[in-house]
Short mmCIF file of C-alpha atoms in Angstrom, two decimals:
data_model
loop_
_atom_site.label_atom_id
_atom_site.label_comp_id
_atom_site.label_asym_id
_atom_site.label_seq_id
_atom_site.Cartn_x
_atom_site.Cartn_y
_atom_site.Cartn_z
CA MET J 1 84.45 59.77 -47.66
CA SER J 2 85.16 59.84 -51.37
CA ILE J 3 82.46 59.72 -54.05
CA LYS J 4 83.09 57.37 -56.95
CA ILE J 5 81.39 58.05 -60.29
CA PHE J 6 81.10 55.90 -63.39
CA HIS J 7 80.77 58.33 -66.32
CA THR J 8 79.57 57.28 -69.77
CA ALA J 9 77.66 58.79 -72.69
CA ASP J 10 76.80 58.21 -76.35
CA ILE J 11 75.87 54.55 -76.05
CA HIS J 12 73.35 54.90 -78.91
CA ILE J 13 71.11 51.96 -78.12
CA GLY J 14 68.86 51.43 -81.14
CA LEU J 15 71.46 52.25 -83.80
CA ARG J 16 70.58 50.11 -86.86
CA PHE J 17 74.00 49.93 -88.62
CA SER J 18 72.31 50.24 -92.00
CA GLY J 19 74.94 52.36 -93.76
CA ARG J 20 77.09 49.44 -94.91
CA ASP J 21 76.53 46.01 -96.39
CA TYR J 22 77.49 44.09 -93.28
CA PRO J 23 76.83 40.33 -93.20
CA GLN J 24 73.49 39.76 -91.49
CA ASP J 25 74.90 37.89 -88.50
CA LEU J 26 77.49 40.61 -87.88
CA LYS J 27 74.88 43.34 -88.27
CA GLU J 28 72.69 41.67 -85.65
CA ARG J 29 75.63 41.51 -83.24
CA LEU J 30 76.50 45.17 -83.85
CA VAL J 31 72.89 46.20 -83.20
CA GLU J 32 72.92 44.29 -79.90
CA GLU J 33 76.32 45.60 -78.81
CA PRO J 34 75.27 48.98 -77.27
CA LEU J 35 72.89 47.28 -74.85
CA GLU J 36 75.46 44.58 -74.07
CA THR J 37 78.03 47.31 -73.45
CA LEU J 38 75.66 49.03 -71.01
CA LYS J 39 75.25 45.76 -69.11
CA ARG J 40 79.02 45.29 -68.90
CA MET J 41 79.52 48.87 -67.70
CA VAL J 42 76.99 48.37 -64.91
CA GLN J 43 78.83 45.21 -63.88
CA THR J 44 82.14 47.09 -63.90
CA ALA J 45 80.66 49.94 -61.86
CA ASN J 46 79.34 47.45 -59.32
CA GLY J 47 82.65 45.64 -59.16
CA ARG J 48 84.46 48.93 -58.54
CA LYS J 49 81.85 49.96 -55.94
CA CYS J 50 80.84 53.17 -57.71
CA ASP J 51 78.35 55.39 -55.90
CA LEU J 52 76.90 57.02 -59.03
CA PHE J 53 76.36 55.87 -62.60
CA VAL J 54 76.09 58.92 -64.88
CA ILE J 55 74.98 58.87 -68.53
CA ALA J 56 75.65 62.28 -70.09
CA GLY J 57 73.26 62.02 -73.03
CA ASP J 58 72.53 59.83 -76.05
CA MET J 59 71.91 56.60 -74.23
CA PHE J 60 69.47 56.05 -77.10
CA ASP J 61 70.21 56.68 -80.77
CA ARG J 62 66.93 58.43 -81.52
CA THR J 63 63.61 59.36 -79.94
CA ASN J 64 61.54 56.68 -81.67
CA ILE J 65 63.36 53.44 -80.97
CA ALA J 66 61.35 50.37 -79.99
CA LYS J 67 60.01 50.51 -76.45
CA THR J 68 61.30 46.97 -75.89
CA GLU J 69 64.87 48.28 -76.27
CA VAL J 70 64.12 51.16 -73.91
CA ARG J 71 62.83 48.77 -71.26
CA LYS J 72 65.86 46.51 -71.64
CA ALA J 73 68.11 49.50 -71.00
CA ALA J 74 66.15 50.31 -67.85
CA GLN J 75 66.41 46.71 -66.69
CA ALA J 76 70.17 46.80 -67.19
CA LEU J 77 70.49 50.02 -65.16
CA ASN J 78 68.30 48.63 -62.39
CA GLU J 79 71.15 46.21 -61.67
CA PHE J 80 73.36 49.08 -60.49
CA GLN J 81 74.13 48.63 -56.80
CA GLY J 82 75.23 52.17 -55.96
CA THR J 83 73.25 55.16 -54.75
CA ALA J 84 71.82 56.51 -58.02
CA VAL J 85 71.71 56.27 -61.80
CA CYS J 86 71.79 59.80 -63.23
CA VAL J 87 70.53 60.06 -66.82
CA LEU J 88 70.63 63.16 -69.03
CA PRO J 89 68.79 63.41 -72.38
CA GLY J 90 71.20 64.25 -75.22
CA ASN J 91 70.65 65.59 -78.71
CA HIS J 92 69.80 62.16 -80.17
CA ASP J 93 67.40 61.23 -77.35
CA PHE J 94 66.26 64.74 -76.42
CA ILE J 95 63.42 65.27 -73.97
CA GLU J 96 59.96 65.70 -75.51
CA ASP J 97 56.64 66.82 -74.03
CA ASP J 98 54.97 63.60 -75.16
CA PRO J 99 53.38 61.02 -72.84
CA GLU J 100 54.34 58.33 -75.38
CA SER J 101 58.02 59.30 -75.50
CA ILE J 102 60.87 56.89 -74.90
CA TRP J 103 61.56 58.63 -71.61
CA THR J 104 58.07 57.85 -70.32
CA ALA J 105 58.63 54.17 -71.05
CA PHE J 106 62.11 54.34 -69.53
CA ARG J 107 60.99 55.97 -66.29
CA GLU J 108 58.12 53.53 -65.90
CA LYS J 109 60.58 50.64 -65.94
CA MET J 110 63.31 52.23 -63.80
CA SER J 111 63.46 51.76 -60.06
CA GLU J 112 62.16 55.00 -58.49
CA HIS J 113 64.69 54.98 -55.65
CA LEU J 114 67.57 54.61 -58.13
CA LEU J 115 66.84 56.98 -61.02
CA ILE J 116 67.80 60.65 -61.01
CA PHE J 117 66.45 62.00 -64.30
CA LEU J 118 68.39 65.13 -65.20
CA GLU J 119 65.80 66.91 -67.32
CA ARG J 120 65.33 70.42 -65.87
CA PRO J 121 67.69 73.40 -65.49
CA GLU J 122 67.73 73.25 -61.72
CA PRO J 123 70.10 71.77 -59.10
CA VAL J 124 69.51 68.17 -58.03
CA SER J 125 70.99 67.14 -54.68
CA ILE J 126 72.00 63.57 -53.81
CA LYS J 127 73.13 62.42 -50.37
CA ILE J 128 76.02 59.96 -50.42
CA GLY J 129 76.95 59.00 -46.89
CA GLU J 130 77.63 62.28 -45.13
CA ARG J 131 78.35 64.19 -48.33
CA ASP J 132 76.14 66.13 -50.72
CA ALA J 133 76.62 65.82 -54.46
CA ILE J 134 74.69 68.48 -56.37
CA PHE J 135 74.05 68.05 -60.08
CA TYR J 136 73.43 70.85 -62.57
CA PRO J 137 71.78 69.42 -65.71
CA GLY J 138 72.09 70.75 -69.24
CA ALA J 139 69.55 68.49 -70.96
CA CYS J 140 68.80 68.78 -74.68
CA ARG J 141 65.28 69.52 -75.90
CA THR J 142 66.07 69.50 -79.61
CA LYS J 143 68.53 67.68 -81.85
CA HIS J 144 70.35 70.86 -82.88
CA SER J 145 70.92 74.21 -81.22
CA SER J 146 73.39 77.05 -81.57
CA GLU J 147 72.97 77.71 -77.83
CA ASN J 148 74.08 75.39 -75.06
CA MET J 149 72.02 74.45 -72.02
CA ILE J 150 74.49 75.44 -69.28
CA GLY J 151 74.05 79.22 -69.15
CA TRP J 152 71.91 79.07 -66.03
CA ILE J 153 74.49 77.24 -63.92
CA LYS J 154 76.74 80.23 -63.19
CA GLU J 155 73.95 82.09 -61.38
CA ALA J 156 72.73 79.07 -59.38
CA GLU J 157 73.43 79.25 -55.66
CA LYS J 158 76.21 76.86 -54.62
CA LYS J 159 76.14 75.15 -51.24
CA LYS J 160 79.48 75.29 -49.44
CA GLU J 161 81.41 72.03 -49.00
CA ALA J 162 79.15 70.12 -51.42
CA LEU J 163 80.49 68.46 -54.55
CA HIS J 164 79.12 70.40 -57.52
CA ILE J 165 78.85 68.49 -60.81
CA ALA J 166 77.42 69.80 -64.07
CA VAL J 167 76.19 67.24 -66.62
CA ALA J 168 75.71 68.44 -70.19
CA HIS J 169 75.69 67.33 -73.80
CA GLY J 170 77.26 69.19 -76.70
CA SER J 171 80.44 70.29 -78.40
CA VAL J 172 83.40 72.02 -76.76
CA GLU J 173 85.29 74.75 -78.61
CA GLY J 174 88.75 73.57 -79.59
CA VAL J 175 88.00 69.93 -78.80
CA SER J 176 84.87 68.87 -80.69
CA PRO J 177 84.19 69.07 -84.44
CA ASP J 178 81.25 71.50 -84.78
CA MET J 179 82.00 73.86 -87.66
CA GLY J 180 78.40 75.02 -87.90
CA GLN J 181 78.01 75.55 -84.15
CA ASN J 182 74.87 73.40 -84.24
CA TYR J 183 75.49 71.06 -81.32
CA PHE J 184 74.95 73.07 -78.12
CA PRO J 185 78.47 74.57 -78.28
CA MET J 186 80.26 75.24 -75.00
CA THR J 187 83.57 76.90 -74.19
CA VAL J 188 86.11 75.97 -71.56
CA ASP J 189 85.95 79.49 -70.11
CA GLU J 190 82.18 79.27 -69.71
CA MET J 191 82.52 75.97 -67.88
CA ARG J 192 85.36 77.25 -65.72
CA GLN J 193 83.31 80.28 -64.66
CA SER J 194 80.17 78.29 -63.81
CA GLY J 195 81.20 77.65 -60.21
CA VAL J 196 81.04 73.83 -60.25
CA ASN J 197 83.86 71.42 -59.50
CA PHE J 198 83.75 69.78 -62.93
CA PHE J 199 81.56 68.94 -65.92
CA LEU J 200 80.60 65.46 -67.10
CA LEU J 201 79.95 65.78 -70.82
CA GLY J 202 78.62 63.73 -73.69
CA HIS J 203 78.36 64.12 -77.46
CA THR J 204 81.99 63.99 -78.63
CA HIS J 205 83.06 60.42 -79.36
CA ILE J 206 86.63 60.86 -78.14
CA GLN J 207 87.97 60.80 -74.61
CA PHE J 208 89.14 63.87 -72.72
CA PRO J 209 91.49 64.07 -70.91
CA LYS J 210 93.47 61.59 -72.98
CA SER J 211 94.48 59.48 -69.99
CA GLY J 212 93.81 58.98 -66.32
CA GLY J 213 95.42 61.08 -63.62
CA SER J 214 95.00 63.12 -60.47
CA MET J 215 94.72 66.68 -61.79
CA ASN J 216 91.37 68.49 -61.66
CA PRO J 217 90.14 68.92 -65.25
CA VAL J 218 87.37 71.40 -65.99
CA PHE J 219 85.47 68.71 -67.88
CA PHE J 220 85.46 65.03 -68.76
CA MET J 221 84.41 63.38 -72.02
CA PRO J 222 84.17 59.59 -71.80
CA SER J 223 83.99 58.95 -75.59
CA THR J 224 81.49 56.44 -76.91
CA PRO J 225 81.77 53.15 -75.01
CA CYS J 226 81.08 51.03 -78.10
CA PRO J 227 82.67 52.14 -81.40
CA ASP J 228 80.09 52.14 -84.18
CA GLY J 229 81.92 53.00 -87.43
CA PHE J 230 85.16 53.69 -89.23
CA ASP J 231 85.19 57.29 -88.01
CA CYS J 232 85.61 55.87 -84.49
CA MET J 233 88.87 53.94 -84.43
CA HIS J 234 89.43 53.68 -80.67
CA GLU J 235 88.38 50.77 -78.46
CA GLY J 236 85.54 52.43 -76.54
CA TYR J 237 86.01 54.00 -73.12
CA ALA J 238 84.35 55.36 -69.98
CA TRP J 239 85.63 57.13 -66.86
CA ILE J 240 85.73 56.14 -63.24
CA ILE J 241 86.17 59.40 -61.33
CA GLU J 242 86.76 59.55 -57.59
CA ALA J 243 86.14 62.84 -55.79
CA MET J 244 88.09 62.85 -52.54
CA ASP J 245 87.03 64.55 -49.29
CA ASP J 246 88.73 67.78 -50.35
CA ASN J 247 87.10 67.50 -53.84
CA SER J 248 90.41 66.69 -55.50
CA LEU J 249 90.00 64.07 -58.20
CA LYS J 250 91.44 60.75 -59.23
CA TYR J 251 90.25 59.36 -62.53
CA GLU J 252 90.81 56.23 -64.54
CA SER J 253 90.01 55.40 -68.15
CA ILE J 254 88.11 52.13 -68.52
CA ARG J 255 88.04 50.19 -71.79
CA THR J 256 84.46 49.20 -72.57
CA GLY J 257 84.16 48.21 -76.24
CA THR J 258 84.20 44.85 -77.97
CA TYR J 259 84.40 45.68 -81.68
CA THR J 260 87.18 47.73 -83.27
CA PHE J 261 86.99 49.56 -86.60
CA LYS J 262 90.37 49.89 -88.30
CA THR J 263 91.40 51.87 -91.37
CA TRP J 264 94.72 50.71 -92.79
CA GLU J 265 96.75 52.03 -95.71
CA LYS J 266 99.44 49.63 -96.92
CA LYS J 267 102.01 49.76 -99.72
CA VAL J 268 102.85 46.46 -101.45
CA TYR J 269 105.67 45.84 -103.91
CA SER J 270 106.25 42.10 -103.61
CA LEU J 271 104.85 38.78 -102.51
CA GLN J 272 106.78 39.26 -99.27
CA ASP J 273 104.87 42.49 -98.61
CA LEU J 274 101.59 40.63 -99.07
CA GLU J 275 102.71 37.91 -96.66
CA ARG J 276 103.72 40.50 -94.07
CA LEU J 277 100.32 42.18 -94.38
CA LYS J 278 98.58 38.84 -93.94
CA SER J 279 100.65 38.11 -90.84
CA GLU J 280 99.69 41.48 -89.33
CA ILE J 281 96.00 40.81 -89.93
CA LEU J 282 96.22 37.33 -88.42
CA THR J 283 97.25 38.90 -85.10
CA LEU J 284 93.89 40.72 -84.85
CA PRO J 285 90.81 39.24 -83.11
CA LYS J 286 88.85 37.66 -85.96
CA GLU J 287 85.32 37.95 -84.57
CA THR J 288 85.54 41.59 -83.49
CA THR J 289 87.75 43.39 -86.04
CA LEU J 290 86.23 45.38 -88.91
CA MET J 291 88.65 46.85 -91.45
CA LYS J 292 88.86 49.26 -94.36
CA LEU J 293 92.05 48.42 -96.25
CA LYS J 294 93.53 50.75 -98.87
CA MET J 295 96.39 49.18 -100.82
CA THR J 296 98.80 50.97 -103.14
CA GLY J 297 101.96 49.90 -104.92
CA ARG J 298 103.16 47.78 -107.84
CA LEU J 299 103.20 44.02 -108.27
CA ASN J 300 104.36 41.81 -111.10
CA ASN J 301 101.84 40.11 -113.33
CA THR J 302 101.80 36.85 -111.36
CA GLU J 303 101.36 38.66 -108.05
CA LEU J 304 98.56 40.82 -109.47
CA GLU J 305 96.72 37.71 -110.60
CA MET J 306 97.02 36.36 -107.05
CA LEU J 307 95.63 39.54 -105.47
CA PRO J 308 91.88 38.64 -105.58
CA ASP J 309 92.58 35.31 -103.85
CA PHE J 310 94.77 37.11 -101.32
CA ILE J 311 91.94 39.52 -100.48
CA ASN J 312 89.44 36.67 -100.14
CA GLY J 313 91.87 34.90 -97.83
CA ILE J 314 92.34 37.79 -95.42
CA LYS J 315 88.60 38.47 -95.51
CA GLU J 316 88.15 35.12 -93.79
CA SER J 317 90.38 36.36 -90.96
CA LEU J 318 88.20 39.39 -90.10
CA ALA J 319 84.62 40.05 -89.08
CA TYR J 320 84.33 42.46 -92.01
CA LEU J 321 86.63 43.77 -94.73
CA GLU J 322 86.37 46.53 -97.32
CA ALA J 323 89.44 46.32 -99.56
CA ASP J 324 90.41 48.92 -102.17
CA THR J 325 93.17 47.62 -104.48
CA GLN J 326 92.62 49.85 -107.50
CA ASP J 327 95.90 51.67 -106.90
CA VAL J 328 97.94 48.48 -106.95
CA ILE J 329 99.24 48.52 -110.51
CA LEU J 330 101.35 46.32 -112.76
CA ASN J 331 105.08 46.57 -112.16
CA ILE J 332 106.73 47.09 -115.57
CA ASP J 333 110.16 45.58 -114.98
CA LYS J 334 112.80 44.07 -117.27
CA ASP J 335 111.36 40.58 -116.92
CA TYR J 336 107.88 41.73 -117.92
CA ILE J 337 109.20 43.69 -120.92
CA GLU J 338 111.15 40.69 -122.23
CA LYS J 339 108.17 38.36 -121.85
CA SER J 340 105.64 40.74 -123.41
CA PHE J 341 107.43 42.28 -126.41
CA SER J 342 109.74 41.01 -129.14
CA SER J 343 113.26 42.38 -128.84
CA ASP J 344 113.14 44.14 -132.20
CA SER J 345 109.85 45.95 -131.49
CA LEU J 346 109.54 49.66 -130.79
CA PRO J 347 107.77 49.08 -127.43
CA TYR J 348 110.60 46.79 -126.34
CA ARG J 349 113.30 49.29 -127.23
CA LEU J 350 111.42 52.24 -125.71
CA LEU J 351 110.49 50.52 -122.47
CA SER J 352 113.92 48.93 -122.05
CA LYS J 353 115.61 52.29 -122.43
CA ILE J 354 113.34 53.91 -119.85
CA GLU J 355 113.69 50.91 -117.53
CA ASN J 356 117.48 51.26 -117.65
CA SER J 357 117.15 54.91 -116.63
CA GLN J 358 115.20 53.79 -113.52
CA ASN J 359 112.57 56.48 -114.10
CA GLU J 360 109.59 54.52 -112.77
CA LEU J 361 106.99 57.20 -113.44
CA ALA J 362 108.09 57.61 -117.06
CA LEU J 363 108.05 53.83 -117.46
CA GLN J 364 104.46 53.59 -116.26
CA LEU J 365 103.36 56.47 -118.50
CA ALA J 366 105.06 54.96 -121.55
CA PHE J 367 103.48 51.57 -120.91
CA GLY J 368 100.07 53.20 -120.55
CA LEU J 369 100.47 54.95 -123.90
CA ILE J 370 101.49 51.69 -125.57
CA GLU J 371 98.44 49.93 -124.15
CA GLU J 372 96.19 52.76 -125.36
CA ALA J 373 97.67 52.51 -128.86
CA LYS J 374 96.72 48.82 -129.01
CA LYS J 375 93.02 49.59 -128.58
#
């Protein structure tokens, strides 16, 4: 029989979203979203009849979140209908030798027959039908480390014909941003030589491989299931991985997120450009789209005066908008020159001559100098 695994990580329950001036109602929804995402993932795993639900670290955003949130997470996971929920502490929710830790509260609320807590560097065997799945944990015990937690796996004895799965949290050379080598750095060669069938990883908020398939990757990264900022512009994903009888793999990317964070850069040179931009924005889901918009270009005086109202209008079509329009400047064209300067004035003659040469940069510089001279 095959073994079907739902693989997620980096849910970050307890994240406060305090870094930006979000409207209060939106902020409250964003704070609730990681837990809601976990609930939806459990429902998806049940609907797809997954045998195992694996969280490869950072289910929680930090080690001191409210115990009520910890218990709600446990309640959500208790709804899983498969064989086991396998949970690994990551670098944000690392394991502590403290009876009052979040993990104590979590384990107290979790169903004993369901939870496999991957906290120690030792194999953990799970029976699924007639097959054995053996897990090799690489749990974090600090927030930062220049050494990973998977070094022991290579020397561990491997039972023949079992499915061997390592679960770890940290960066991967060549895939994850970790310039300082502070996040439990791993290499593909080290994973390949460890003797397991594959690694289920957490920490990096992008998905790897980039799409589903039937090859046998050395490792999987699910990405974060619920995007939480403008440095995370995907829709949130997890993996469903099916290990066949011969341990070959089929895997499918599952979209999990609700909110999307978009960063757009748009050039505008006319009212028509503004209307096109508005039409693009109106196609986006209003309640769940957050946007940083950088605008550049040149508009005539009338269009520039309309720009604040335009921004306020599109703001109503999004859950959140940060708009930067400082690089949208006045378009100094023939019409503007004729309306602003008398025909016998030096500025008129100078600007008209440059305008006729179609040197736009020189025209803007000359206009700037004229404006400075007026002060």
